[in-house]
Amino acid sequence: MSPVIHVTGARPNFPKAAPVLAALQARGIEQMLVHTGQHYDDKMSEIFFRELGLPQPDVNLGVGSGSHAVQTAAIMVGLEELFIKHQPPLVIVYGDVNSTVAAALVASKLHIPVAHVEAGLRSFDMTMPEEVNRRLTDQLSDVLLVTSEDAIGHLTSEGVDADRIHFVGNSMIDTLLAHLDSFDVDKARAAYLLNGPYVVATLHRPANVDSMESARELVEVLHQIADRLDVVFPLHPRGRATLEAAGLLDHQRVHVVDPLGYTEFISLVRGSSAVVTDSGGVQEETTVLGVPCLTLRPNTERPVTITNGTNQLVTTQSVIGALDAVLAAPQTGEHAVPELWDGKAGPRIADVIENFLRGRS
Ligand code: UD1
Ligand code: UDP
C-alpha cells in the first residue's frame, strides 16, 4: 500500500502530529510527512522538529506567507501534484489552519479519504479564518477525530454520520505529558531574569493584533499588567509591527522575546501565575498544567477548557479584574482535566486509522 500522507504547515500542527506519527510508526504503517511551508522561521517550525522528535518532512512545499487565497492556492497546487504522484490511501490533517483546509479540499476532489485530527471544534464566529477552515475540513473528512464531547454534537448537528466520528482525546496533550520531565521552570525563569511572580502573554489573532486600534488597547492592558508583575511575551511575527508601533516595548517589566521553542515556552507557562492569550493550544495546555488562563477573545471553540479547566474569557475591560482575582486566589494545586486528555490519544488515533485502512484494503 502507498504511504498515508500527513499534512502539516503551521506551528500548532507540529505538537498535534508528533504523537500520531509515532503511534502509526509503531504499528508499521507506511507514512509520509509533508510540510507546506506555511510557517518557515526556525522558531515557528524547525525548532519543533528538533524538540519533539518529529521526523524531517519528506517534502516541504515552501509556500511561505501570503493572503489567504494566495497561500491556500499555493498549498493546493503543490499538494495536488504530490497526491496524484503518491496516491495515498488516506490524508491526515490537523487543526484549523490554511494548510488543513487546503489539503482536505485537494484530497477530497481526488477521491482520497481525509482524517481530521481535532475535528468538530466550533467558535460559531465566522469572522475567524480558523472557523471557516474547520467547518469546511469537517465536511470533507471521512474520519473525524475529536478531542471533546461537545465536538460530537456539533458534527452530528451538521449532518456528519455518527460512525465517522471518534472521540479519541487530545494528541497535543500527549506531547505535553510526554515532555513533562523536560520542562525546567527555574532555568526558564533565570533566562529572563524573573525573580518574582510573572505572567506569560501570547497574542496573535487577527482580531487582536492586525489593527492599530486593537493593538493600542492590548498594549495598554499589558502595561497595566506589568505595573503589577513581570510579563514575558514571546511575540508571534504576525503582531510584531503593530504591537511595537503601539508602544509595547515602553514598559520595563514587559519582556518581549522572539517565539520560543516548545520546551522553553511550556516551562515558562508552567511557572507562571497566569497566562494571557488568544491561542487555541495554550488554552488547552494551561488547563492540563493547572495554570490560570485568561483568554482575550469573545468566544472559544474549546469550552471544555472553561467547564473542566482553568480558562476564562476576558475582554480588555475585564482582564485586569480577572487577573487580580486569580492572583488573590489560593492555589490548591487541584484541578480538573477534560476526559481522555490522558496522553494516549496518539495510539487511539492510530487504532482508528489502522481499522479504516484495513476496511479499505
Ligand atoms: C496561522 C493560522 C492560525 C494559527 C497560527 C499559529 C491560518 C489562517 N492561521 O496564523 O490559525 O493560530 O498560524 O501560529 O492558517 N510569519 C513570519 N514567519 C513565519 C510565519 C509567518 O514572519 O514563519 C509572518 C508573516 O508576515 C505572515 C504572518 O506572520 O504574513 C501570518 O502568517 P500566517 O501563516 O499567514 O498566519 P498566522 O497569523 O501565523
Ligand atoms: N508555542 C511555543 N512557543 C511560543 C508560542 C507557542 O512553543 O512562543 C506552542 C504552544 O505549545 C502552543 C502551540 O505552539 O500551544 C501553538 O501555538 P499558537 O498559539 O501559535 O497556535 P494556535 O493554537 O492558536 O492555533
Tab-separated table of C-alpha atoms and ligand atoms in Angstrom:
chain	number	residue	atom	x	y	z
A	1	MET	CA	0.000	0.000	0.000
A	2	SER	CA	1.259	3.553	-0.653
A	3	PRO	CA	2.023	5.654	2.425
A	4	VAL	CA	-0.597	7.664	4.263
A	5	ILE	CA	0.273	11.352	3.999
A	6	HIS	CA	0.278	13.735	6.969
A	7	VAL	CA	-0.058	17.387	6.004
A	8	THR	CA	1.365	19.941	8.436
A	9	GLY	CA	2.458	23.523	7.931
A	10	ALA	CA	1.947	25.846	10.893
A	11	ARG	CA	3.233	25.867	14.481
A	12	PRO	CA	0.171	24.343	16.177
A	13	ASN	CA	0.217	21.379	13.767
A	14	PHE	CA	3.528	20.013	14.989
A	15	PRO	CA	2.703	19.067	18.615
A	16	LYS	CA	-0.599	17.567	17.387
A	17	ALA	CA	1.029	15.463	14.663
A	18	ALA	CA	4.053	14.125	16.585
A	19	PRO	CA	2.156	11.523	18.680
A	20	VAL	CA	0.141	10.340	15.669
A	21	LEU	CA	3.258	9.804	13.566
A	22	ALA	CA	4.900	7.923	16.444
A	23	ALA	CA	1.873	5.683	17.040
A	24	LEU	CA	1.475	4.823	13.338
A	25	GLN	CA	5.205	4.165	13.077
A	26	ALA	CA	4.935	1.724	15.997
A	27	ARG	CA	2.285	-0.196	14.010
A	28	GLY	CA	4.495	-0.338	10.927
A	29	ILE	CA	2.139	1.765	8.809
A	30	GLU	CA	3.918	3.401	5.861
A	31	GLN	CA	3.697	7.163	6.138
A	32	MET	CA	4.951	10.345	4.575
A	33	LEU	CA	5.202	13.751	6.266
A	34	VAL	CA	4.534	16.864	4.204
A	35	HIS	CA	5.294	20.385	5.435
A	36	THR	CA	3.552	23.023	3.367
A	37	GLY	CA	5.961	25.771	4.444
A	38	GLN	CA	3.131	27.964	5.770
A	39	HIS	CA	5.402	28.689	8.732
A	40	TYR	CA	9.099	28.789	7.934
A	41	ASP	CA	11.102	30.735	10.559
A	42	ASP	CA	13.266	28.384	12.595
A	43	LYS	CA	11.362	29.332	15.754
A	44	MET	CA	7.941	28.792	14.163
A	45	SER	CA	8.805	25.471	12.580
A	46	GLU	CA	12.170	23.673	12.561
A	47	ILE	CA	12.720	24.012	16.321
A	48	PHE	CA	9.606	21.846	16.909
A	49	PHE	CA	11.031	19.096	14.730
A	50	ARG	CA	14.216	19.120	16.785
A	51	GLU	CA	12.465	19.213	20.152
A	52	LEU	CA	9.535	16.877	19.547
A	53	GLY	CA	11.444	14.114	17.800
A	54	LEU	CA	9.433	14.596	14.619
A	55	PRO	CA	10.996	13.062	11.508
A	56	GLN	CA	12.191	15.574	8.938
A	57	PRO	CA	9.419	16.215	6.397
A	58	ASP	CA	9.693	14.067	3.277
A	59	VAL	CA	8.568	17.100	1.278
A	60	ASN	CA	8.465	20.813	2.068
A	61	LEU	CA	6.346	22.773	-0.391
A	62	GLY	CA	7.886	26.054	0.776
A	63	VAL	CA	4.749	28.092	0.098
A	64	GLY	CA	5.516	30.840	2.656
A	65	SER	CA	3.244	33.742	3.536
A	66	GLY	CA	0.571	35.499	1.514
A	67	SER	CA	-3.077	36.467	1.541
A	68	HIS	CA	-5.478	33.646	2.377
A	69	ALA	CA	-6.200	32.976	-1.295
A	70	VAL	CA	-2.568	33.147	-2.382
A	71	GLN	CA	-1.358	30.898	0.420
A	72	THR	CA	-4.216	28.371	0.251
A	73	ALA	CA	-3.991	28.154	-3.528
A	74	ALA	CA	-0.212	27.609	-3.472
A	75	ILE	CA	-0.641	24.792	-0.960
A	76	MET	CA	-3.385	23.227	-3.090
A	77	VAL	CA	-1.321	23.300	-6.271
A	78	GLY	CA	1.665	21.701	-4.510
A	79	LEU	CA	-0.425	19.043	-2.787
A	80	GLU	CA	-2.400	18.096	-5.874
A	81	GLU	CA	0.757	17.106	-7.726
A	82	LEU	CA	2.034	15.202	-4.714
A	83	PHE	CA	-1.208	13.314	-4.037
A	84	ILE	CA	-1.548	12.328	-7.691
A	85	LYS	CA	2.030	11.050	-7.667
A	86	HIS	CA	1.770	9.051	-4.419
A	87	GLN	CA	-1.927	8.041	-4.414
A	88	PRO	CA	-2.118	7.858	-0.596
A	89	PRO	CA	-4.859	5.665	0.894
A	90	LEU	CA	-5.526	8.436	3.441
A	91	VAL	CA	-4.529	12.066	4.046
A	92	ILE	CA	-4.304	13.136	7.692
A	93	VAL	CA	-4.793	16.816	8.543
A	94	TYR	CA	-4.534	18.695	11.833
A	95	GLY	CA	-6.390	21.573	13.454
A	96	ASP	CA	-7.736	24.573	11.604
A	97	VAL	CA	-5.008	26.372	9.668
A	98	ASN	CA	-4.934	27.148	5.952
A	99	SER	CA	-2.755	24.085	5.301
A	100	THR	CA	-5.504	21.924	6.860
A	101	VAL	CA	-8.376	23.055	4.652
A	102	ALA	CA	-6.204	23.184	1.524
A	103	ALA	CA	-5.176	19.543	1.992
A	104	ALA	CA	-8.741	18.397	2.709
A	105	LEU	CA	-10.067	20.116	-0.400
A	106	VAL	CA	-7.408	18.683	-2.713
A	107	ALA	CA	-7.678	15.161	-1.297
A	108	SER	CA	-11.442	15.033	-1.491
A	109	LYS	CA	-11.506	16.197	-5.139
A	110	LEU	CA	-9.094	13.353	-5.903
A	111	HIS	CA	-11.388	10.930	-4.013
A	112	ILE	CA	-8.720	10.335	-1.386
A	113	PRO	CA	-10.190	9.933	2.109
A	114	VAL	CA	-9.329	12.508	4.759
A	115	ALA	CA	-8.830	12.069	8.513
A	116	HIS	CA	-9.169	15.253	10.563
A	117	VAL	CA	-7.416	15.376	13.919
A	118	GLU	CA	-9.201	17.897	16.195
A	119	ALA	CA	-12.489	17.818	14.299
A	120	GLY	CA	-15.729	19.418	15.449
A	121	LEU	CA	-14.483	22.418	17.436
A	122	ARG	CA	-16.706	25.457	16.863
A	123	SER	CA	-16.399	29.080	17.969
A	124	PHE	CA	-19.526	29.952	15.932
A	125	ASP	CA	-17.604	33.041	14.842
A	126	MET	CA	-17.283	33.081	11.065
A	127	THR	CA	-15.067	36.186	11.190
A	128	MET	CA	-12.271	33.844	12.337
A	129	PRO	CA	-10.433	32.248	9.403
A	130	GLU	CA	-9.994	29.136	11.551
A	131	GLU	CA	-13.769	28.663	11.881
A	132	VAL	CA	-14.122	28.670	8.097
A	133	ASN	CA	-11.253	26.184	7.830
A	134	ARG	CA	-12.702	23.870	10.496
A	135	ARG	CA	-16.204	23.740	9.085
A	136	LEU	CA	-15.055	23.036	5.534
A	137	THR	CA	-12.463	20.472	6.600
A	138	ASP	CA	-15.033	18.571	8.657
A	139	GLN	CA	-17.498	18.462	5.768
A	140	LEU	CA	-14.760	16.973	3.570
A	141	SER	CA	-13.477	14.438	6.094
A	142	ASP	CA	-14.201	10.723	6.263
A	143	VAL	CA	-12.638	10.128	9.684
A	144	LEU	CA	-13.370	12.785	12.322
A	145	LEU	CA	-11.166	12.517	15.396
A	146	VAL	CA	-12.476	14.661	18.239
A	147	THR	CA	-10.873	15.960	21.408
A	148	SER	CA	-14.030	16.636	23.441
A	149	GLU	CA	-17.635	15.550	23.649
A	150	ASP	CA	-19.122	18.880	22.559
A	151	ALA	CA	-17.467	18.356	19.171
A	152	ILE	CA	-19.568	15.231	18.598
A	153	GLY	CA	-22.760	17.281	18.991
A	154	HIS	CA	-21.526	19.945	16.574
A	155	LEU	CA	-20.661	17.397	13.919
A	156	THR	CA	-23.879	15.391	14.181
A	157	SER	CA	-25.954	18.568	14.033
A	158	GLU	CA	-24.091	19.451	10.810
A	159	GLY	CA	-25.078	16.116	9.296
A	160	VAL	CA	-21.900	14.115	9.821
A	161	ASP	CA	-22.632	10.363	10.211
A	162	ALA	CA	-22.054	9.251	13.795
A	163	ASP	CA	-19.980	6.262	12.643
A	164	ARG	CA	-17.363	8.595	11.167
A	165	ILE	CA	-16.817	10.370	14.499
A	166	HIS	CA	-14.281	9.034	17.008
A	167	PHE	CA	-13.740	10.523	20.475
A	168	VAL	CA	-10.006	9.915	20.882
A	169	GLY	CA	-8.768	12.679	23.197
A	170	ASN	CA	-6.157	15.325	22.525
A	171	SER	CA	-2.877	14.462	20.816
A	172	MET	CA	-1.399	17.884	21.685
A	173	ILE	CA	-1.785	16.864	25.323
A	174	ASP	CA	0.072	13.607	24.582
A	175	THR	CA	3.001	15.803	23.571
A	176	LEU	CA	2.689	17.902	26.713
A	177	LEU	CA	2.566	14.913	29.050
A	178	ALA	CA	5.402	13.138	27.228
A	179	HIS	CA	7.683	16.118	27.813
A	180	LEU	CA	6.747	16.944	31.425
A	181	ASP	CA	10.214	15.973	32.690
A	182	SER	CA	11.947	18.339	30.294
A	183	PHE	CA	10.114	21.487	31.427
A	184	ASP	CA	12.593	23.349	33.645
A	185	VAL	CA	10.873	26.305	35.283
A	186	ASP	CA	13.973	27.518	37.165
A	187	LYS	CA	16.104	27.544	34.026
A	188	ALA	CA	13.424	29.408	32.068
A	189	ARG	CA	12.996	31.953	34.882
A	190	ALA	CA	16.746	32.506	35.053
A	191	ALA	CA	16.959	33.094	31.286
A	192	TYR	CA	14.574	36.056	31.575
A	193	LEU	CA	15.745	37.297	34.997
A	194	LEU	CA	12.334	36.611	36.545
A	195	ASN	CA	12.780	36.763	40.293
A	196	GLY	CA	9.155	37.068	41.347
A	197	PRO	CA	5.747	36.044	40.032
A	198	TYR	CA	5.121	36.690	36.345
A	199	VAL	CA	2.547	36.410	33.580
A	200	VAL	CA	3.120	34.848	30.149
A	201	ALA	CA	1.341	36.585	27.266
A	202	THR	CA	0.803	35.248	23.734
A	203	LEU	CA	-1.403	37.167	21.311
A	204	HIS	CA	-1.619	36.698	17.573
A	205	ARG	CA	-5.266	36.580	16.437
A	206	PRO	CA	-6.009	38.956	13.545
A	207	ALA	CA	-8.888	40.498	15.557
A	208	ASN	CA	-6.415	41.413	18.317
A	209	VAL	CA	-3.235	42.408	16.517
A	210	ASP	CA	-3.945	43.415	12.924
A	211	SER	CA	-5.325	46.919	13.504
A	212	MET	CA	-3.532	49.739	15.334
A	213	GLU	CA	-6.689	50.392	17.334
A	214	SER	CA	-6.825	46.926	18.891
A	215	ALA	CA	-3.027	46.808	19.221
A	216	ARG	CA	-3.135	50.035	21.280
A	217	GLU	CA	-5.827	48.609	23.549
A	218	LEU	CA	-3.809	45.432	24.086
A	219	VAL	CA	-0.627	47.336	24.831
A	220	GLU	CA	-2.440	49.462	27.413
A	221	VAL	CA	-3.673	46.321	29.137
A	222	LEU	CA	-0.267	44.631	29.014
A	223	HIS	CA	1.295	47.719	30.592
A	224	GLN	CA	-1.322	47.661	33.351
A	225	ILE	CA	-0.466	44.019	33.995
A	226	ALA	CA	3.242	44.915	34.032
A	227	ASP	CA	2.517	47.559	36.700
A	228	ARG	CA	1.641	44.558	38.894
A	229	LEU	CA	4.179	41.887	37.836
A	230	ASP	CA	6.619	40.929	35.070
A	231	VAL	CA	5.158	39.974	31.691
A	232	VAL	CA	7.045	37.650	29.318
A	233	PHE	CA	5.696	37.973	25.803
A	234	PRO	CA	7.026	35.635	23.098
A	235	LEU	CA	5.892	37.667	20.141
A	236	HIS	CA	4.335	35.916	17.122
A	237	PRO	CA	5.635	37.547	13.905
A	238	ARG	CA	2.106	38.487	12.853
A	239	GLY	CA	1.675	41.168	15.539
A	240	ARG	CA	5.215	42.449	15.907
A	241	ALA	CA	4.899	45.573	13.755
A	242	THR	CA	1.546	46.826	15.117
A	243	LEU	CA	2.236	45.993	18.768
A	244	GLU	CA	5.675	47.591	18.708
A	245	ALA	CA	4.306	50.666	16.931
A	246	ALA	CA	1.636	50.831	19.649
A	247	GLY	CA	4.386	51.132	22.283
A	248	LEU	CA	4.629	47.551	23.562
A	249	LEU	CA	8.294	47.947	24.462
A	250	ASP	CA	7.763	51.114	26.534
A	251	HIS	CA	7.482	49.326	29.861
A	252	GLN	CA	10.461	47.942	31.758
A	253	ARG	CA	8.596	44.902	33.010
A	254	VAL	CA	7.317	43.778	29.599
A	255	HIS	CA	9.903	41.285	28.321
A	256	VAL	CA	9.309	40.890	24.603
A	257	VAL	CA	11.118	37.907	23.113
A	258	ASP	CA	11.102	36.003	19.825
A	259	PRO	CA	8.784	32.994	19.549
A	260	LEU	CA	10.122	30.316	21.866
A	261	GLY	CA	10.830	26.656	21.351
A	262	TYR	CA	8.269	24.308	22.842
A	263	THR	CA	10.253	23.256	25.923
A	264	GLU	CA	11.194	26.747	26.980
A	265	PHE	CA	7.718	28.070	26.264
A	266	ILE	CA	5.895	25.442	28.302
A	267	SER	CA	8.480	25.748	31.082
A	268	LEU	CA	7.661	29.456	31.351
A	269	VAL	CA	3.925	28.767	31.247
A	270	ARG	CA	4.233	26.115	33.934
A	271	GLY	CA	5.980	28.517	36.308
A	272	SER	CA	3.706	31.483	35.648
A	273	SER	CA	0.970	32.926	37.864
A	274	ALA	CA	-1.332	33.243	34.867
A	275	VAL	CA	-1.321	33.293	31.081
A	276	VAL	CA	-2.985	35.976	28.961
A	277	THR	CA	-3.586	34.605	25.494
A	278	ASP	CA	-5.698	34.267	22.380
A	279	SER	CA	-4.057	30.989	21.344
A	280	GLY	CA	-6.098	27.829	20.897
A	281	GLY	CA	-3.435	25.384	22.026
A	282	VAL	CA	-2.386	27.438	25.032
A	283	GLN	CA	-5.949	27.308	26.442
A	284	GLU	CA	-5.610	23.520	26.440
A	285	GLU	CA	-2.061	23.315	27.790
A	286	THR	CA	-2.808	25.645	30.725
A	287	THR	CA	-5.846	23.534	31.570
A	288	VAL	CA	-3.712	20.416	31.916
A	289	LEU	CA	-0.908	22.242	33.751
A	290	GLY	CA	-3.420	23.872	36.132
A	291	VAL	CA	-2.231	27.380	35.266
A	292	PRO	CA	-4.961	30.080	35.211
A	293	CYS	CA	-5.656	31.169	31.634
A	294	LEU	CA	-7.247	34.490	30.671
A	295	THR	CA	-8.340	34.293	27.061
A	296	LEU	CA	-8.691	37.676	25.387
A	297	ARG	CA	-11.421	36.670	22.970
A	298	PRO	CA	-15.224	36.985	22.850
A	299	ASN	CA	-15.597	33.215	22.321
A	300	THR	CA	-13.725	29.945	22.349
A	301	GLU	CA	-14.027	26.793	20.278
A	302	ARG	CA	-12.637	24.969	23.325
A	303	PRO	CA	-15.354	25.432	26.002
A	304	VAL	CA	-14.181	22.297	27.809
A	305	THR	CA	-11.177	24.346	28.998
A	306	ILE	CA	-13.665	26.580	30.826
A	307	THR	CA	-16.032	23.902	32.162
A	308	ASN	CA	-13.278	21.381	33.021
A	309	GLY	CA	-10.213	23.566	33.174
A	310	THR	CA	-8.582	26.831	34.150
A	311	ASN	CA	-9.719	29.032	31.287
A	312	GLN	CA	-11.947	32.117	31.335
A	313	LEU	CA	-12.871	34.525	28.570
A	314	VAL	CA	-11.973	38.158	29.234
A	315	THR	CA	-12.113	41.485	27.449
A	316	THR	CA	-9.637	44.345	27.582
A	317	GLN	CA	-12.016	45.887	30.141
A	318	SER	CA	-12.326	42.825	32.396
A	319	VAL	CA	-8.851	41.284	32.190
A	320	ILE	CA	-7.250	43.297	34.999
A	321	GLY	CA	-10.050	42.468	37.451
A	322	ALA	CA	-9.862	38.812	36.441
A	323	LEU	CA	-6.089	38.781	36.885
A	324	ASP	CA	-6.297	40.410	40.319
A	325	ALA	CA	-8.830	37.757	41.353
A	326	VAL	CA	-6.584	34.964	40.075
A	327	LEU	CA	-3.545	36.399	41.874
A	328	ALA	CA	-5.507	36.708	45.131
A	329	ALA	CA	-6.994	33.194	44.968
A	330	PRO	CA	-5.261	30.459	46.960
A	331	GLN	CA	-3.512	27.925	44.681
A	332	THR	CA	-4.708	24.488	45.790
A	333	GLY	CA	-2.916	22.612	43.029
A	334	GLU	CA	-6.150	20.675	42.403
A	335	HIS	CA	-7.782	20.969	39.037
A	336	ALA	CA	-9.987	19.024	36.668
A	337	VAL	CA	-8.732	17.677	33.342
A	338	PRO	CA	-11.009	17.012	30.360
A	339	GLU	CA	-11.968	13.423	29.576
A	340	LEU	CA	-9.366	11.434	27.587
A	341	TRP	CA	-6.706	14.153	27.811
A	342	ASP	CA	-4.542	11.413	29.236
A	343	GLY	CA	-1.536	11.126	26.939
A	344	LYS	CA	-2.973	8.222	24.922
A	345	ALA	CA	-4.720	9.989	22.063
A	346	GLY	CA	-1.962	9.106	19.556
A	347	PRO	CA	-2.436	5.320	19.975
A	348	ARG	CA	-6.247	5.737	19.886
A	349	ILE	CA	-5.980	7.689	16.646
A	350	ALA	CA	-3.655	5.022	15.251
A	351	ASP	CA	-6.233	2.330	16.129
A	352	VAL	CA	-8.946	4.199	14.244
A	353	ILE	CA	-6.685	4.788	11.244
A	354	GLU	CA	-5.464	1.198	11.160
A	355	ASN	CA	-9.080	-0.056	11.194
A	356	PHE	CA	-10.025	2.396	8.468
A	357	LEU	CA	-7.128	1.287	6.251
A	358	ARG	CA	-7.898	-2.375	6.880
A	359	GLY	CA	-11.503	-1.785	5.869
A	360	ARG	CA	-10.404	-0.345	2.524
A	361	SER	CA	-7.693	-2.800	1.549
B	1	UD1	C1	-1.685	30.812	11.449
B	1	UD1	C2	-3.067	30.202	11.494
B	1	UD1	C3	-3.667	30.386	12.874
B	1	UD1	C4	-2.737	29.845	13.943
B	1	UD1	C5	-1.358	30.440	13.797
B	1	UD1	C6	-0.455	29.751	14.755
B	1	UD1	C7	-4.312	30.362	9.379
B	1	UD1	C8	-5.406	31.053	8.656
B	1	UD1	N1	-3.962	30.890	10.550
B	1	UD1	O1	-1.817	32.196	11.669
B	1	UD1	O2	-4.889	29.679	12.954
B	1	UD1	O3	-3.263	30.160	15.194
B	1	UD1	O4	-0.880	30.217	12.461
B	1	UD1	O5	0.738	30.373	14.971
B	1	UD1	O6	-3.815	29.368	8.895
B	1	UD1	N2	5.270	34.950	9.519
B	1	UD1	C9	6.623	35.010	9.684
B	1	UD1	N3	7.313	33.843	9.801
B	1	UD1	C10	6.734	32.617	9.769
B	1	UD1	C11	5.348	32.567	9.596
B	1	UD1	C12	4.628	33.747	9.470
B	1	UD1	O7	7.220	36.077	9.729
B	1	UD1	O8	7.437	31.597	9.896
B	1	UD1	C13	4.518	36.219	9.431
B	1	UD1	C14	4.292	36.692	8.001
B	1	UD1	O9	4.362	38.070	7.994
B	1	UD1	C15	2.861	36.274	7.728
B	1	UD1	C16	2.208	36.390	9.107
B	1	UD1	O10	3.226	36.025	10.022
B	1	UD1	O11	2.243	37.054	6.776
B	1	UD1	C17	1.000	35.495	9.280
B	1	UD1	O12	1.323	34.137	8.994
B	1	UD1	P1	0.170	33.100	8.522
B	1	UD1	O13	0.693	31.731	8.462
B	1	UD1	O14	-0.494	33.618	7.312
B	1	UD1	O15	-0.902	33.225	9.666
B	1	UD1	P2	-0.706	33.223	11.235
B	1	UD1	O16	-1.136	34.543	11.757
B	1	UD1	O17	0.650	32.721	11.572
B	2	UDP	N1	4.170	27.711	21.386
B	2	UDP	C1	5.554	27.663	21.522
B	2	UDP	N2	6.252	28.836	21.607
B	2	UDP	C2	5.642	30.050	21.595
B	2	UDP	C3	4.221	30.089	21.473
B	2	UDP	C4	3.529	28.895	21.353
B	2	UDP	O1	6.143	26.583	21.580
B	2	UDP	O2	6.337	31.069	21.677
B	2	UDP	C5	3.456	26.417	21.224
B	2	UDP	C6	2.399	26.131	22.271
B	2	UDP	O3	2.552	24.797	22.643
B	2	UDP	C7	1.101	26.334	21.539
B	2	UDP	C8	1.476	25.959	20.113
B	2	UDP	O4	2.801	26.437	19.972
B	2	UDP	O5	0.059	25.531	22.001
B	2	UDP	C9	0.587	26.563	19.037
B	2	UDP	O6	0.508	27.893	19.271
B	2	UDP	P1	-0.189	29.057	18.506
B	2	UDP	O7	-0.672	29.936	19.589
B	2	UDP	O8	0.758	29.598	17.518
B	2	UDP	O9	-1.394	28.430	17.655
B	2	UDP	P2	-2.944	28.214	17.954
B	2	UDP	O10	-3.030	27.106	18.926
B	2	UDP	O11	-3.523	29.499	18.447
B	2	UDP	O12	-3.512	27.866	16.628
